[in-house]
Coordinates of C-alpha atoms and ligand atoms in Angstrom, one line a residue:
M1 CA 94.1 78.5 -35.5
N2 CA 95.3 78.8 -31.8
P3 CA 93.1 81.0 -29.6
K4 CA 94.4 83.9 -27.8
I5 CA 94.3 83.4 -24.1
L6 CA 94.1 85.4 -20.9
I7 CA 94.7 83.9 -17.4
I8 CA 93.4 86.0 -14.4
G9 CA 95.3 84.9 -11.3
A10 CA 98.5 83.8 -13.0
S11 CA 100.6 84.1 -10.0
G12 CA 98.5 81.7 -7.9
Q13 CA 98.9 78.0 -7.3
I14 CA 97.1 76.7 -10.3
G15 CA 97.5 79.7 -12.5
T16 CA 101.3 79.6 -12.5
E17 CA 101.5 76.1 -13.9
L18 CA 98.4 76.6 -16.2
T19 CA 100.1 79.6 -18.0
L20 CA 103.2 77.6 -18.4
K21 CA 101.4 74.5 -19.8
L22 CA 99.2 76.7 -22.0
R23 CA 102.1 78.5 -23.5
Q24 CA 103.7 75.2 -24.2
I25 CA 100.5 74.2 -26.2
Y26 CA 99.5 77.2 -28.0
G27 CA 102.8 79.3 -28.0
N28 CA 104.1 82.1 -25.5
E29 CA 102.7 84.8 -27.9
N30 CA 99.1 83.6 -27.5
V31 CA 98.9 83.3 -23.8
V32 CA 98.8 86.5 -21.7
A33 CA 99.2 86.2 -17.9
S34 CA 97.8 88.5 -15.3
D35 CA 97.5 89.1 -11.6
I36 CA 97.2 91.7 -9.0
R37 CA 100.7 90.8 -8.0
N38 CA 103.9 89.8 -9.8
G39 CA 104.2 86.1 -10.5
N40 CA 107.0 83.5 -10.7
Y41 CA 110.2 84.4 -12.9
E42 CA 109.2 81.8 -15.5
V43 CA 105.8 83.2 -15.9
M44 CA 106.8 86.9 -16.1
Q45 CA 109.6 86.1 -18.5
S46 CA 108.0 83.6 -21.0
G47 CA 105.5 85.9 -22.2
E48 CA 103.0 88.9 -21.8
F49 CA 102.3 89.7 -18.1
E50 CA 99.9 92.3 -17.1
I51 CA 99.0 93.6 -13.6
L52 CA 95.3 93.4 -13.2
D53 CA 92.8 93.8 -10.3
A54 CA 90.1 91.6 -11.8
T55 CA 87.5 93.5 -9.5
K56 CA 87.8 96.4 -12.1
S57 CA 85.8 95.5 -15.1
E58 CA 87.2 98.4 -17.5
R59 CA 90.8 97.2 -16.9
I60 CA 89.9 93.6 -17.7
L61 CA 88.3 94.9 -20.9
E62 CA 91.4 97.2 -21.8
I63 CA 93.6 93.8 -21.5
I64 CA 91.3 91.8 -23.5
Q65 CA 91.0 94.6 -26.5
K66 CA 95.0 95.2 -26.2
H67 CA 95.7 91.6 -26.7
K68 CA 92.6 90.5 -28.7
I69 CA 91.8 87.9 -26.2
Q70 CA 89.3 85.1 -26.9
H71 CA 89.5 82.7 -23.9
V72 CA 89.6 83.6 -20.2
Y73 CA 90.6 81.3 -17.5
L74 CA 89.5 83.1 -14.1
M75 CA 91.9 81.5 -11.5
A76 CA 91.8 84.4 -8.9
A77 CA 89.9 83.4 -5.8
M78 CA 90.0 83.5 -2.0
L79 CA 90.1 79.9 -0.7
S80 CA 88.0 78.2 1.9
A81 CA 90.0 78.7 5.1
L82 CA 91.0 82.2 4.5
A83 CA 87.5 83.1 3.2
E84 CA 86.3 82.1 6.8
R85 CA 88.2 84.8 8.2
H86 CA 87.1 87.3 5.8
P87 CA 83.7 86.4 4.8
K88 CA 82.4 89.6 3.0
K89 CA 85.7 90.2 1.4
A90 CA 85.9 86.5 -0.1
W91 CA 82.3 86.8 -1.4
E92 CA 83.0 90.1 -2.9
L93 CA 86.2 89.0 -4.6
N94 CA 85.1 85.7 -5.8
M95 CA 81.6 86.9 -7.1
T96 CA 82.7 90.4 -8.5
T97 CA 85.5 88.9 -10.7
L98 CA 82.9 86.2 -11.9
F99 CA 80.3 88.8 -12.7
N100 CA 83.0 91.0 -14.6
V101 CA 84.1 88.2 -16.8
L102 CA 80.6 86.7 -17.4
D103 CA 79.3 90.3 -18.4
L104 CA 82.3 90.7 -20.7
A105 CA 81.5 87.3 -22.4
K106 CA 77.8 88.3 -22.5
D107 CA 78.7 91.5 -24.5
R108 CA 80.7 89.1 -26.9
H109 CA 84.2 90.7 -25.7
I110 CA 85.1 87.0 -24.8
E111 CA 84.3 83.9 -26.7
R112 CA 84.9 81.2 -23.9
V113 CA 85.5 81.3 -20.0
F114 CA 86.9 78.9 -17.6
W115 CA 85.8 79.2 -14.2
P116 CA 86.9 76.8 -11.4
S117 CA 84.3 75.5 -9.0
S118 CA 85.5 73.1 -6.2
I119 CA 84.2 70.0 -4.1
A120 CA 83.5 73.0 -1.5
V121 CA 80.1 73.3 -3.2
F122 CA 79.2 70.0 -1.0
G123 CA 78.1 70.2 2.4
P124 CA 77.1 68.1 5.5
S125 CA 74.0 66.8 4.1
S126 CA 75.7 65.7 0.7
P127 CA 76.8 62.0 0.3
K128 CA 80.2 61.7 1.5
Q129 CA 81.1 58.7 -0.7
N130 CA 81.2 58.7 -4.3
T131 CA 79.3 62.1 -4.2
P132 CA 77.4 62.3 -7.5
Q133 CA 77.3 65.2 -10.1
D134 CA 74.0 66.3 -9.1
T135 CA 72.9 66.0 -5.5
I136 CA 72.3 68.1 -2.2
M137 CA 74.4 71.0 -2.0
N138 CA 74.2 72.9 1.3
P139 CA 77.9 74.3 1.8
S140 CA 78.8 75.4 5.2
T141 CA 81.5 77.7 4.2
V142 CA 81.4 81.2 2.4
Y143 CA 83.9 80.0 -0.2
G144 CA 81.3 76.9 -0.9
I145 CA 78.5 79.4 -1.0
S146 CA 80.2 81.6 -3.5
K147 CA 81.0 78.3 -5.7
V148 CA 77.5 77.2 -5.7
A149 CA 76.1 80.5 -6.5
G150 CA 78.7 80.9 -9.1
E151 CA 77.7 77.7 -10.7
N152 CA 74.1 78.9 -10.8
W153 CA 75.0 82.1 -12.4
C154 CA 77.3 80.6 -14.9
A155 CA 74.3 78.2 -15.7
Y156 CA 72.0 81.3 -16.0
Y157 CA 74.4 83.3 -18.3
N158 CA 75.0 80.2 -20.4
K159 CA 71.2 79.5 -20.9
R160 CA 69.8 83.2 -21.1
Y161 CA 72.8 84.9 -23.0
G162 CA 74.4 81.9 -24.6
V163 CA 77.9 82.5 -22.6
D164 CA 80.2 79.8 -23.4
V165 CA 81.4 78.9 -19.9
R166 CA 82.9 75.8 -18.6
S167 CA 83.8 74.6 -14.8
I168 CA 85.3 71.9 -13.1
R169 CA 84.7 71.0 -9.2
Y170 CA 88.6 70.7 -8.3
P171 CA 89.5 68.6 -5.5
G172 CA 92.5 69.5 -3.5
I173 CA 95.2 70.3 -6.0
I174 CA 98.9 68.9 -5.0
S175 CA 101.9 70.7 -6.5
Y176 CA 105.4 71.7 -5.6
K177 CA 106.0 74.7 -7.9
T178 CA 103.9 77.4 -6.3
N179 CA 102.6 77.1 -2.8
P180 CA 98.7 77.5 -2.3
G181 CA 97.4 79.8 0.3
G182 CA 94.4 79.7 2.7
G183 CA 93.0 76.2 1.6
T184 CA 91.9 73.5 3.6
T185 CA 93.7 71.0 1.5
D186 CA 97.0 72.9 1.8
Y187 CA 98.1 70.5 4.5
A188 CA 98.8 67.8 1.7
I189 CA 101.4 70.1 0.2
E190 CA 103.0 71.4 3.5
I191 CA 103.5 67.7 4.8
F192 CA 106.0 67.2 2.0
H193 CA 107.8 70.4 2.9
G194 CA 107.7 69.3 6.5
A195 CA 109.1 66.0 5.8
I196 CA 112.1 67.1 3.9
K197 CA 113.1 70.0 5.8
Y198 CA 112.3 69.0 9.5
K199 CA 111.3 65.3 9.5
E200 CA 108.2 66.4 11.2
Y201 CA 105.0 68.2 10.4
Q202 CA 102.2 69.6 12.5
C203 CA 99.1 68.7 10.8
F204 CA 95.8 70.9 11.2
L205 CA 93.5 67.9 10.1
K206 CA 92.9 64.7 11.9
E207 CA 94.8 61.7 10.9
D208 CA 91.6 60.2 9.5
A209 CA 90.3 63.4 7.5
T210 CA 89.9 61.8 4.1
L211 CA 89.4 64.1 1.2
P212 CA 89.4 64.0 -2.6
M213 CA 92.9 65.3 -4.1
M214 CA 94.5 65.4 -7.4
Y215 CA 98.2 66.0 -8.8
M216 CA 98.5 69.4 -10.5
D217 CA 99.3 67.9 -13.9
D218 CA 96.1 66.0 -13.9
G219 CA 94.2 69.1 -12.8
I220 CA 95.9 71.2 -15.5
D221 CA 95.1 68.4 -18.2
A222 CA 91.4 68.4 -17.0
T223 CA 91.2 72.3 -17.3
I224 CA 92.8 72.2 -20.8
K225 CA 91.0 69.3 -22.1
L226 CA 87.6 70.6 -20.9
M227 CA 88.3 74.1 -22.9
Q228 CA 89.3 72.3 -26.0
Q229 CA 85.9 70.5 -26.3
K230 CA 83.2 71.8 -28.8
P231 CA 80.6 74.1 -27.1
F232 CA 78.4 71.9 -24.8
A233 CA 74.5 71.8 -25.3
E234 CA 74.3 73.2 -21.5
Y235 CA 76.5 74.4 -18.7
N236 CA 77.8 71.7 -16.1
S237 CA 80.2 72.1 -13.4
Y238 CA 82.0 68.8 -13.8
N239 CA 83.0 66.6 -10.7
V240 CA 86.5 65.3 -11.5
A241 CA 88.2 62.6 -9.2
A242 CA 91.7 61.2 -9.0
I243 CA 92.7 60.1 -5.5
S244 CA 91.3 60.2 -2.0
F245 CA 93.6 59.9 1.2
S246 CA 93.9 60.9 4.6
P247 CA 96.8 62.5 6.4
E248 CA 97.7 59.2 8.0
E249 CA 97.6 57.4 4.7
I250 CA 99.9 60.0 2.8
T251 CA 102.1 60.1 5.9
G252 CA 102.6 56.2 5.5
K253 CA 103.6 56.8 1.7
I254 CA 106.2 59.6 2.5
Q255 CA 107.7 57.3 5.4
K256 CA 108.5 54.7 2.8
Y257 CA 111.2 57.3 1.8
I258 CA 111.7 59.2 4.9
A259 CA 111.4 56.3 7.6
D260 CA 111.9 58.8 10.6
F261 CA 109.2 61.4 9.5
K262 CA 106.9 62.1 12.4
V263 CA 103.3 64.0 12.1
I264 CA 101.9 65.7 15.1
Y265 CA 98.0 66.1 14.9
K266 CA 96.7 69.4 16.1
P267 CA 93.3 69.9 14.3
D268 CA 92.2 73.4 14.1
S269 CA 89.0 75.2 12.5
R270 CA 90.0 73.7 9.3
Q271 CA 89.1 70.0 10.4
E272 CA 85.3 71.2 10.7
I273 CA 85.6 72.3 6.9
A274 CA 87.1 69.2 5.8
E275 CA 84.4 67.3 7.5
S276 CA 81.7 69.0 5.7
W277 CA 83.3 68.0 2.3
P278 CA 83.2 64.7 0.3
Q279 CA 85.6 62.1 1.0
S280 CA 85.4 60.7 -2.6
I281 CA 83.7 61.8 -5.8
D282 CA 81.7 60.2 -8.6
D283 CA 83.2 61.8 -12.0
S284 CA 81.5 59.5 -14.4
K285 CA 79.9 62.5 -16.2
A286 CA 83.2 63.9 -17.0
R287 CA 84.5 60.6 -17.9
N288 CA 81.7 60.1 -20.3
D289 CA 81.3 63.7 -21.8
W290 CA 84.8 64.6 -22.5
E291 CA 86.8 61.3 -21.7
W292 CA 88.5 62.5 -18.5
N293 CA 90.9 60.2 -17.0
P294 CA 93.7 60.9 -14.3
K295 CA 96.9 59.7 -14.8
F296 CA 98.6 60.1 -11.3
D297 CA 97.8 57.6 -8.4
L298 CA 99.2 58.3 -4.8
D299 CA 102.4 56.4 -5.2
T300 CA 103.3 58.4 -8.3
L301 CA 102.0 61.7 -6.7
V302 CA 104.2 61.1 -3.7
K303 CA 107.2 60.2 -6.0
E304 CA 106.7 63.4 -8.1
M305 CA 106.4 65.6 -5.2
L306 CA 109.6 64.4 -3.3
Q307 CA 111.6 64.6 -6.6
G308 CA 110.1 68.1 -7.4
L309 CA 111.3 69.2 -4.1
H310 CA 114.6 68.0 -4.7
Y311 CA 114.6 65.1 -2.1
K312 CA 116.8 62.1 -3.7
I313 CA 114.6 58.9 -3.8
Ligands
LIG1 N1 91.8 73.5 -2.2 C1 90.5 74.3 -2.0 C2 90.5 74.7 -0.6 O1 91.0 74.0 0.3 C3 89.3 73.5 -2.3 O2 88.6 74.0 -3.5 O3 89.9 75.8 -0.2

């Protein structure tokens, strides 16, 4: 039987596409979308949509009971760069929403939880290349601190209370349907908009700031695939990898289609965040444990993005 699913943060960059894909797989009637603000037209029209402030536990419970929810995807969060401007608010939002959902799962109102982690769990002392699943984690951002703490709390709730919670450490997720907001990897989306609209883009990272990235479809597939597995013996927040590139490299790929595209480099405080993160990720555990395998490389990603943004190639 199909699970009844709730997505919290369904108006965000990943939440929007996750909702639509889950509805396609499990049926519109089985996937309830929620967010603190309205979402895109398709999300709001194709199934149930609830306005939800996920810092309010009673309201989450109300929605869960109303729709007989079994699986929750908690996609609401404040991302890295924005969190540096509002450290306390970011900590409160990212942690309160997680505790609310974990506690509801502990009290058996929810059967299964997806909670996204990030490459931001790693920090300046973590290995930069092929960063392993288990290694030094000393994040230098509030966002990263909230993700490491969150991972530890998920492990705790899993071990102590038998909560079935699952996580992926997302790299930068690249997509065209919904814009991201407040992230360090956002340049890799903005650059396409700049290229198409103005043939110019001012980049807030340095030309050689290599970061792990992934096309949205792969990110969504990974998420759903992980949630479809039988319960695991223990909690893991899985490294997943697809592509690594720098602003210079992706510029070169875009220039194959838009030859006179120009990038001006004006690195700001986000460069420091990028430098603290890995450049590439070892995801062998995800590949072994649940056969994770990405489909999009840099060439296909660039093509999909340009076409998705209605650029004729
Ligand atoms: N894309 C996120 C960010 O840049 C990383 O998890 O904050």
